[in-house]
XYZ file of N, CA and C in Angstrom:
576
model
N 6.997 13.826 -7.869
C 5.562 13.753 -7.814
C 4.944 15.025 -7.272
N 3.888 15.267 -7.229
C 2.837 16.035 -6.631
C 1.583 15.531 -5.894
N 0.987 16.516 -5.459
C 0.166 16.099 -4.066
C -0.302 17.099 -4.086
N -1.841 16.546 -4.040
C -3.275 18.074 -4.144
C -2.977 18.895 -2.778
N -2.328 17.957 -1.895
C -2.429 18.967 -0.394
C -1.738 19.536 -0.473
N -0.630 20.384 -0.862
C 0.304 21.110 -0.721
C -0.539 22.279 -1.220
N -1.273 22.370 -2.647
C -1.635 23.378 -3.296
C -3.348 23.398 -2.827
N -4.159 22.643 -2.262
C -5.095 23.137 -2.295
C -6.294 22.778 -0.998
N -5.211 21.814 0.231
C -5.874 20.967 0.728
C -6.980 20.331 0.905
N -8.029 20.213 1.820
C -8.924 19.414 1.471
C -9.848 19.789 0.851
N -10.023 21.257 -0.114
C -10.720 21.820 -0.597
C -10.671 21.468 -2.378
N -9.825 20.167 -2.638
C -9.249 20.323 -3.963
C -10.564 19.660 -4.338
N -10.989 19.484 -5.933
C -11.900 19.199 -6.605
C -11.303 18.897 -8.112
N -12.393 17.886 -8.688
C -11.553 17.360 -10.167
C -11.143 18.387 -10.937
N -11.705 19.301 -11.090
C -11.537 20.662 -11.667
C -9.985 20.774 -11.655
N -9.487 21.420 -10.471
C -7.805 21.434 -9.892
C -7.412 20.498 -10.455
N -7.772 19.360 -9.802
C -7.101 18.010 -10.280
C -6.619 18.114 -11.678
N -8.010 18.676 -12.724
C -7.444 17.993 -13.873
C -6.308 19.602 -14.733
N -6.860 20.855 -13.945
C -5.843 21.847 -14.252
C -4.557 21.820 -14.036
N -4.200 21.298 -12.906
C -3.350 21.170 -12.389
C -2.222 19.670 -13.128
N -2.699 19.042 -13.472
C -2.476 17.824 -14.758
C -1.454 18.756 -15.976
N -2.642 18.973 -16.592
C -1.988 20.046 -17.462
C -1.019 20.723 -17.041
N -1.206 21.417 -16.314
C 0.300 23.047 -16.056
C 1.674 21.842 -15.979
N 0.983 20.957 -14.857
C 2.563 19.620 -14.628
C 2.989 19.184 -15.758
N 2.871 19.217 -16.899
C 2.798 18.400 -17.851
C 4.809 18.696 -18.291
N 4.914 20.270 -18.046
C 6.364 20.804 -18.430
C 7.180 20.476 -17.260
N 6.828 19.611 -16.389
C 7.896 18.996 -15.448
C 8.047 17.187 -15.986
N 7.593 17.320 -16.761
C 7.863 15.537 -16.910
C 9.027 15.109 -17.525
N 9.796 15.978 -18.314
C 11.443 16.113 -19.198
C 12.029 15.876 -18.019
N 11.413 16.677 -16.646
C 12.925 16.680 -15.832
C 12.163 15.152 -14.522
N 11.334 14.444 -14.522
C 11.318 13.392 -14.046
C 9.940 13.330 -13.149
N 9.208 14.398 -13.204
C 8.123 13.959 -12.442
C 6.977 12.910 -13.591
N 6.616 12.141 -12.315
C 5.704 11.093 -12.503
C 4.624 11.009 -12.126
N 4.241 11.191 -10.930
C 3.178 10.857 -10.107
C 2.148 12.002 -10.002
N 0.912 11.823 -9.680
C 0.006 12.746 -9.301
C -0.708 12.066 -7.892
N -0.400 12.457 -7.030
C -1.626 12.200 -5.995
C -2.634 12.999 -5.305
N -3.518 12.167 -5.312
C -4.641 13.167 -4.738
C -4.726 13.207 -3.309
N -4.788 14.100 -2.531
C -5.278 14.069 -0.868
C -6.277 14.123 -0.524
N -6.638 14.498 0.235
C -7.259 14.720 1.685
C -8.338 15.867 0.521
N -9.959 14.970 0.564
C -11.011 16.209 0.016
C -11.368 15.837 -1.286
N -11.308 14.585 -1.360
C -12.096 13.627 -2.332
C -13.074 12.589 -1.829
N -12.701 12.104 -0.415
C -13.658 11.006 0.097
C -15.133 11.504 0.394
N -15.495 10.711 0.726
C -16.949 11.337 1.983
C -16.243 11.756 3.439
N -17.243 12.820 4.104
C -16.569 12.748 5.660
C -16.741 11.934 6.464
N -17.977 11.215 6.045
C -18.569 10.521 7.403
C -17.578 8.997 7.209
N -17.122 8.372 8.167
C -16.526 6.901 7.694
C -16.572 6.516 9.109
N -18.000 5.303 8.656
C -18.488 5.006 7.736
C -19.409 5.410 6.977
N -19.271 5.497 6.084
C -20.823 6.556 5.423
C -22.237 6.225 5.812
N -22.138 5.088 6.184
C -24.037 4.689 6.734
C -23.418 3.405 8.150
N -25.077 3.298 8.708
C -24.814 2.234 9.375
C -25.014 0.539 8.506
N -23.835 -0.075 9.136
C -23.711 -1.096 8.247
C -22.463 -1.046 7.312
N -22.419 -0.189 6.720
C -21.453 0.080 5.583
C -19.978 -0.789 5.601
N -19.303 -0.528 4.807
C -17.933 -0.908 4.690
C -17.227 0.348 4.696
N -16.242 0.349 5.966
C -15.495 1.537 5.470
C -14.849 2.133 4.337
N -14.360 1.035 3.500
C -14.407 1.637 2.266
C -15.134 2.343 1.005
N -16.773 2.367 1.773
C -17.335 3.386 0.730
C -17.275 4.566 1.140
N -16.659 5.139 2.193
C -16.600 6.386 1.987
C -15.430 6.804 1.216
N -14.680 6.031 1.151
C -13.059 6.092 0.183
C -13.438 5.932 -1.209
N -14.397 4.878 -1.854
C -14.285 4.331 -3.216
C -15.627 5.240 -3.464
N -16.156 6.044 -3.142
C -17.569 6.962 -3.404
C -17.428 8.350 -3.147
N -16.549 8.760 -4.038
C -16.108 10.802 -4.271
C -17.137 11.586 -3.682
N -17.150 12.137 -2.923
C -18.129 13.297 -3.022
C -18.342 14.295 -3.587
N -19.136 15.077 -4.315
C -19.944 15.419 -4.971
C -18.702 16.967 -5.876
N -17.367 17.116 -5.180
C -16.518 17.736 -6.241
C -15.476 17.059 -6.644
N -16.196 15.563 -6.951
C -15.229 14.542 -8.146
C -16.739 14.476 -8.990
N -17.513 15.019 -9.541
C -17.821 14.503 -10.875
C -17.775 13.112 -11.720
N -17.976 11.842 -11.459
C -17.508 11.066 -12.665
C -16.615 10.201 -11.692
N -16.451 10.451 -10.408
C -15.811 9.506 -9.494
C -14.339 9.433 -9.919
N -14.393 8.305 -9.094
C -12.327 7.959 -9.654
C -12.230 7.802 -10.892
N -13.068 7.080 -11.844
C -13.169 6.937 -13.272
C -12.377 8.115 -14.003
N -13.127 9.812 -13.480
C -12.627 10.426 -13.976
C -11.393 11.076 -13.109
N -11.176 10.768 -12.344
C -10.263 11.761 -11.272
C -9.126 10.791 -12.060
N -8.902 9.678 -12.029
C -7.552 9.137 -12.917
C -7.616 8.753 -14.140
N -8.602 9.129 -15.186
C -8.251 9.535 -16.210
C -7.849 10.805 -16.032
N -8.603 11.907 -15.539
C -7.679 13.158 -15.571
C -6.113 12.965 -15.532
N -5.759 12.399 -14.581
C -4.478 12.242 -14.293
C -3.600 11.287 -15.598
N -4.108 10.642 -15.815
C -3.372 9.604 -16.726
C -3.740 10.168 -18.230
N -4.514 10.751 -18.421
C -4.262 11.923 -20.033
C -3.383 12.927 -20.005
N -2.992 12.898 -19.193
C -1.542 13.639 -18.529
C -0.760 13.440 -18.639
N -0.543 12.032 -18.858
C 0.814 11.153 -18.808
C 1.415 10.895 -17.686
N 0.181 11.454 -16.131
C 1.169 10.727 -14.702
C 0.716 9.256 -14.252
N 1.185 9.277 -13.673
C 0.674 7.875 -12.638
C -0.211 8.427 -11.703
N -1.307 7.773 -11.184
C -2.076 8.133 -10.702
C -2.081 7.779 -9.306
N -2.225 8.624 -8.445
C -1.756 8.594 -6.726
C -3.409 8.673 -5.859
N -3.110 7.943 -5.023
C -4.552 8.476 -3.879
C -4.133 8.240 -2.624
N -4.737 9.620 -1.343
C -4.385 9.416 -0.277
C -5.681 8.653 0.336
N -5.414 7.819 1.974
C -6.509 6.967 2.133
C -6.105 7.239 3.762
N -6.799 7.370 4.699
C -6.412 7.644 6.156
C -7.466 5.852 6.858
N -6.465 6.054 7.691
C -7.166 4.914 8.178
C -7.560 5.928 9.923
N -8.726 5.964 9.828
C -9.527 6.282 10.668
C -10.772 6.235 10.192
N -12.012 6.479 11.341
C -13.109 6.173 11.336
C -13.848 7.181 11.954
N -14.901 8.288 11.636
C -15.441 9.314 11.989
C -16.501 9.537 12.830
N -17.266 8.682 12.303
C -18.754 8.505 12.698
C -19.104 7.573 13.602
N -19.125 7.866 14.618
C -19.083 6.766 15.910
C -20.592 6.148 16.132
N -21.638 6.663 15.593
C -22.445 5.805 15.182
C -22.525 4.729 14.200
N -22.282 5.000 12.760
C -21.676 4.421 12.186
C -21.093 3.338 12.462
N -19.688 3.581 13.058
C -18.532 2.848 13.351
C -19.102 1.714 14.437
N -19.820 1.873 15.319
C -20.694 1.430 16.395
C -21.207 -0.115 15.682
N -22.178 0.824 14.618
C -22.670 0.034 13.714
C -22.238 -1.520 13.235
N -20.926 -1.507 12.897
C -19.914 -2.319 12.033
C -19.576 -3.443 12.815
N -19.177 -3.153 14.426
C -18.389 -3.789 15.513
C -17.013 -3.922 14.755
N -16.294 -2.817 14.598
C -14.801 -3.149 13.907
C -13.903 -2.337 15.023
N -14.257 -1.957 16.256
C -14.072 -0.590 16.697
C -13.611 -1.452 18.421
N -11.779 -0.668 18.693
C -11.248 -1.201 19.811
C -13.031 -0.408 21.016
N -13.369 -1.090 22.228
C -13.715 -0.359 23.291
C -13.153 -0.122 24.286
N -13.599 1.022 24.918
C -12.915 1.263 25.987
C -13.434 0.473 27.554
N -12.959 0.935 28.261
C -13.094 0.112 30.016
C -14.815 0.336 30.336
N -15.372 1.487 29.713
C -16.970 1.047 29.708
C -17.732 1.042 28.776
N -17.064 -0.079 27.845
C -17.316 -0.586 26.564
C -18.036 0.104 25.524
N -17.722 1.813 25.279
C -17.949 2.581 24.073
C -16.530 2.397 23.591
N -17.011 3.250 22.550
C -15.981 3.403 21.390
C -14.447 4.073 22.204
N -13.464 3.252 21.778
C -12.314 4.212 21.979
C -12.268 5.008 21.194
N -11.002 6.166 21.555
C -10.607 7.464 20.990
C -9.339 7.719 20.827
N -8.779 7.770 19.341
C -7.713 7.959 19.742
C -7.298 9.555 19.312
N -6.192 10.383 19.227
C -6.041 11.593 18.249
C -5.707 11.650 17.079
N -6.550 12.340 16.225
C -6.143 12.277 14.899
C -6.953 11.455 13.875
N -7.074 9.748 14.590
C -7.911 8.929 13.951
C -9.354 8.828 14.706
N -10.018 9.684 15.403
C -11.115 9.501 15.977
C -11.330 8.337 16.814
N -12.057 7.041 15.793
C -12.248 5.731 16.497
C -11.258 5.011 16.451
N -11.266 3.949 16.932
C -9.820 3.337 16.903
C -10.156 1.918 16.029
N -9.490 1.119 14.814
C -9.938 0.084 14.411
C -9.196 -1.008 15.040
N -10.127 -2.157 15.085
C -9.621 -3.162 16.292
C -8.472 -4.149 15.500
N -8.560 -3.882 13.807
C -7.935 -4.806 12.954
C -7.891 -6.195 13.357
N -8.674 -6.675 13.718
C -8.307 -7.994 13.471
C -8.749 -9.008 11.919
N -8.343 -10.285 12.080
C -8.810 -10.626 10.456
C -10.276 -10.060 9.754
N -10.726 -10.506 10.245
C -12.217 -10.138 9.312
C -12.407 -8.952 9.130
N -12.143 -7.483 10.234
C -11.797 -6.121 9.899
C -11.317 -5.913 8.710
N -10.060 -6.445 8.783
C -8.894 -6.146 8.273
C -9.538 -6.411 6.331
N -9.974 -7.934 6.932
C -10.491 -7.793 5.162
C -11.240 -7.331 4.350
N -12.378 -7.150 5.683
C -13.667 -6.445 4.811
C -13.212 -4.998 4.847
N -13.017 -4.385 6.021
C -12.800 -2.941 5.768
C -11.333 -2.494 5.133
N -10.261 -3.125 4.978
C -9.099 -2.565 4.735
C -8.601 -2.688 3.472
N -8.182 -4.240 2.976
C -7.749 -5.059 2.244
C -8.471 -4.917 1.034
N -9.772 -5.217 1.281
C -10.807 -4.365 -0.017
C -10.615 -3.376 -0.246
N -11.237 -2.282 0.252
C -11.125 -0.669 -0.218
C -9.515 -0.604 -0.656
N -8.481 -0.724 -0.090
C -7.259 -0.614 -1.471
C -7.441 -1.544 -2.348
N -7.943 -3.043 -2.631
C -8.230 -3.463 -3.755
C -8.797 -2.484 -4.568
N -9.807 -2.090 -4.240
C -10.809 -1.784 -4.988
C -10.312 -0.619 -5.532
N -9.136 0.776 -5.009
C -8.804 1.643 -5.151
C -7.836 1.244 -6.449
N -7.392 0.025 -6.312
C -6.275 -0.224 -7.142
C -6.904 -0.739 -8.452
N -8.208 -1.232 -8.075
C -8.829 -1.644 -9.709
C -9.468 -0.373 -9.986
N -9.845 0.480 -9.436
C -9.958 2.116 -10.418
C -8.673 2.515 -10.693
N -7.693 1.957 -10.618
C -6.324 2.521 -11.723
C -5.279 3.534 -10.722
N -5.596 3.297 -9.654
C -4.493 4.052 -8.442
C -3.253 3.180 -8.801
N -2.288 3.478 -8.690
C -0.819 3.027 -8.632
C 0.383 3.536 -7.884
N 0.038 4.673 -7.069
C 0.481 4.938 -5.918
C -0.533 5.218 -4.493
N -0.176 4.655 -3.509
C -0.728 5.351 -1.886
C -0.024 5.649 -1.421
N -0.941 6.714 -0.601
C -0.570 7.315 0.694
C -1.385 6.870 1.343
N -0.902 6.053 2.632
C -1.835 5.635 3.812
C -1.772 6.799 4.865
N -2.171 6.959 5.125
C -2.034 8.290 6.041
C -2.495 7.950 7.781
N -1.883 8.409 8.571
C -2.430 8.209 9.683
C -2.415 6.795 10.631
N -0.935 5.980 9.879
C -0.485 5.093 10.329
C -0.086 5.158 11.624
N 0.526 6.094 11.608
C 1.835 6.570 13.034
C 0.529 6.605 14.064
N -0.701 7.238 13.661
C -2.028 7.703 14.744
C -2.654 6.357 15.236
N -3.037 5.739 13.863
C -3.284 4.017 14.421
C -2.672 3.150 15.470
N -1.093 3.283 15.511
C -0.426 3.049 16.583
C -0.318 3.438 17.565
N 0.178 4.358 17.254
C 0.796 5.266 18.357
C -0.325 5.951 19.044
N -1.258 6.730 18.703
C -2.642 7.183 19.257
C -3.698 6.600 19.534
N -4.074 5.234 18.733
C -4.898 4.634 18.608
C -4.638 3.132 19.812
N -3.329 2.330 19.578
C -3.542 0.963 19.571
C -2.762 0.892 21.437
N -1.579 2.411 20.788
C -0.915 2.451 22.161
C -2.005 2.838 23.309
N -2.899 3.374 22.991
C -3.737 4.260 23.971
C -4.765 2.836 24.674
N -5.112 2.079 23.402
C -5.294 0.763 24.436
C -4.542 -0.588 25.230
N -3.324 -0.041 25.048
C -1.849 -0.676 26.066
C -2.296 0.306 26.978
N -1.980 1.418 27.369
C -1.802 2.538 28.186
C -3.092 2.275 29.367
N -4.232 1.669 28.640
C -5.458 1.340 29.397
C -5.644 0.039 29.499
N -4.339 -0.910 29.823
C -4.682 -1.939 30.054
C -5.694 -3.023 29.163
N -6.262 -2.736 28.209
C -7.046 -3.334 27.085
C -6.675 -4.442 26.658
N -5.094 -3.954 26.578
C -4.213 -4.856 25.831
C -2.947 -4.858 25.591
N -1.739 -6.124 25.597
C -0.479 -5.516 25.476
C 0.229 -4.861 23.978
N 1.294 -4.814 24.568
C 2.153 -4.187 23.532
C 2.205 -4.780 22.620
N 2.724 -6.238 22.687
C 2.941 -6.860 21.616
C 1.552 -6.970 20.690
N 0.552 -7.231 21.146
C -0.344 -7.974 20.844
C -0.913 -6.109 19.771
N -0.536 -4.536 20.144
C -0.848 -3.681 19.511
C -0.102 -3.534 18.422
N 1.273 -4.369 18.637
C 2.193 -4.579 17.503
C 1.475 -5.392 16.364
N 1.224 -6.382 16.650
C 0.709 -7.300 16.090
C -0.440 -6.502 14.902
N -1.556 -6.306 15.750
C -2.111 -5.769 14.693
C -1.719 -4.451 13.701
N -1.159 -4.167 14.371
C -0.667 -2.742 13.400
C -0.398 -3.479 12.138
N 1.004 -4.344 12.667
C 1.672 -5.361 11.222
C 0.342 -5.966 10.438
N -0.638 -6.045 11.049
C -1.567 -7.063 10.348
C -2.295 -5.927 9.747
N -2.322 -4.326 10.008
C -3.260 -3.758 8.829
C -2.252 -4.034 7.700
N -1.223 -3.289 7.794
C 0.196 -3.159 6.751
C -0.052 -4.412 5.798
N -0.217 -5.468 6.475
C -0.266 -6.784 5.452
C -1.773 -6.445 4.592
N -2.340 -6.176 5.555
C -3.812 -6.220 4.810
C -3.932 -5.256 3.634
N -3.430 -3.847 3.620
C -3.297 -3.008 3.349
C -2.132 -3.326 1.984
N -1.433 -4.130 2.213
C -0.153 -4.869 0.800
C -1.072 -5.776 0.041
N -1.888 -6.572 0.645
C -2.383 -7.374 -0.134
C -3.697 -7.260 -0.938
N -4.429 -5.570 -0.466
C -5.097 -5.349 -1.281
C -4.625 -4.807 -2.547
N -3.437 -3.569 -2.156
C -3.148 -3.003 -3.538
C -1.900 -3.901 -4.336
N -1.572 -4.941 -3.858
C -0.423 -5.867 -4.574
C 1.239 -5.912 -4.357
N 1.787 -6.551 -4.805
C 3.069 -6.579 -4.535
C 3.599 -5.204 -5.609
N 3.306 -5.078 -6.292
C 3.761 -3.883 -7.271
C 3.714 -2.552 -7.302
């Protein structure tokens, strides 16, 4: 497979995308398949407004995708690859995020922080479905067939551990939800 971040990071645009389609095309005899896109297709802000679902800053390209995912995986799939998308689970906009109430707090009840993922998501069920479980649905009915979740290890480990570390909450219980994005996160884009 391939991956826009190696060649162009978050600066890539459908343009690349769909050049870059083409040139791959003389690696497919020897087994490549996949195309994924990274990091520099979403919106920055997540959540994009107050209120929002975190997944519109994921399922709503900014302005160097042209034609949205529609066209970012047809590019890819007139190609003959499978079509890949990266998706970070973090949250940017702490107003925003504020907004939602999806967001662990800290000991004087603002937003936690973790590294890497900014806000921290509290995942529990209703999170999990509206903000998680959807947006990969929804990624998967524009014709994605591979992810990259990105920023798992940060959710935990930066994010969930950092509210063990502060007493918030235990271990298990940061275990717990982690497993419960992962599920959420399987059952939007499918068993397949």
């Amino acid at each position: 497979g391939w991956s826009s971040w190696e060649a162009y990071h978050s600066d890539v645009t459908l343009r690349d995308v769909r050049e870059a389609a083409q040139a791959l095309r003389v690696l497919q005899p020897y087994g490549m398949t996949h195309m994924q896109v990274d990091d520099g297709y979403q919106q920055t802000r997540v959540p994009l407004e107050p209120g929002a679902d975190v997944g519109e800053s994921w399922l709503n390209p900014n302005d160097k995708f042209p034609g949205g995912h529609a066209a970012l995986v047809g590019a890819i799939e007139e190609a003959g690859f499978t079509p890949g998308i990266w998706i970070n689970a973090t949250l940017t906009d702490e107003e925003n995020a504020a907004s939602i109430g999806c967001c662990l707090k800290d000991e004087h009840g603002g937003l936690l922080r973790g590294d890497w993922i900014q806000y921290v998501m509290d995942c529990t069920p209703a999170m999990l479905e509206r903000h998680v479980e959807k947006c990969y649905r929804q990624l998967r009915e524009a014709g994605y067939r591979y992810f990259k979740s990105d920023s798992i290890r940060h959710l935990l480990y930066d994010g969930l551990q950092e509210a063990v570390r502060r007493g918030l909450m235990s271990a298990g219980d940061a275990r717990a939800r982690h497993e419960a994005y992962m599920r959420a996160a399987r059952r939007g884009i499918g068993e397949d």
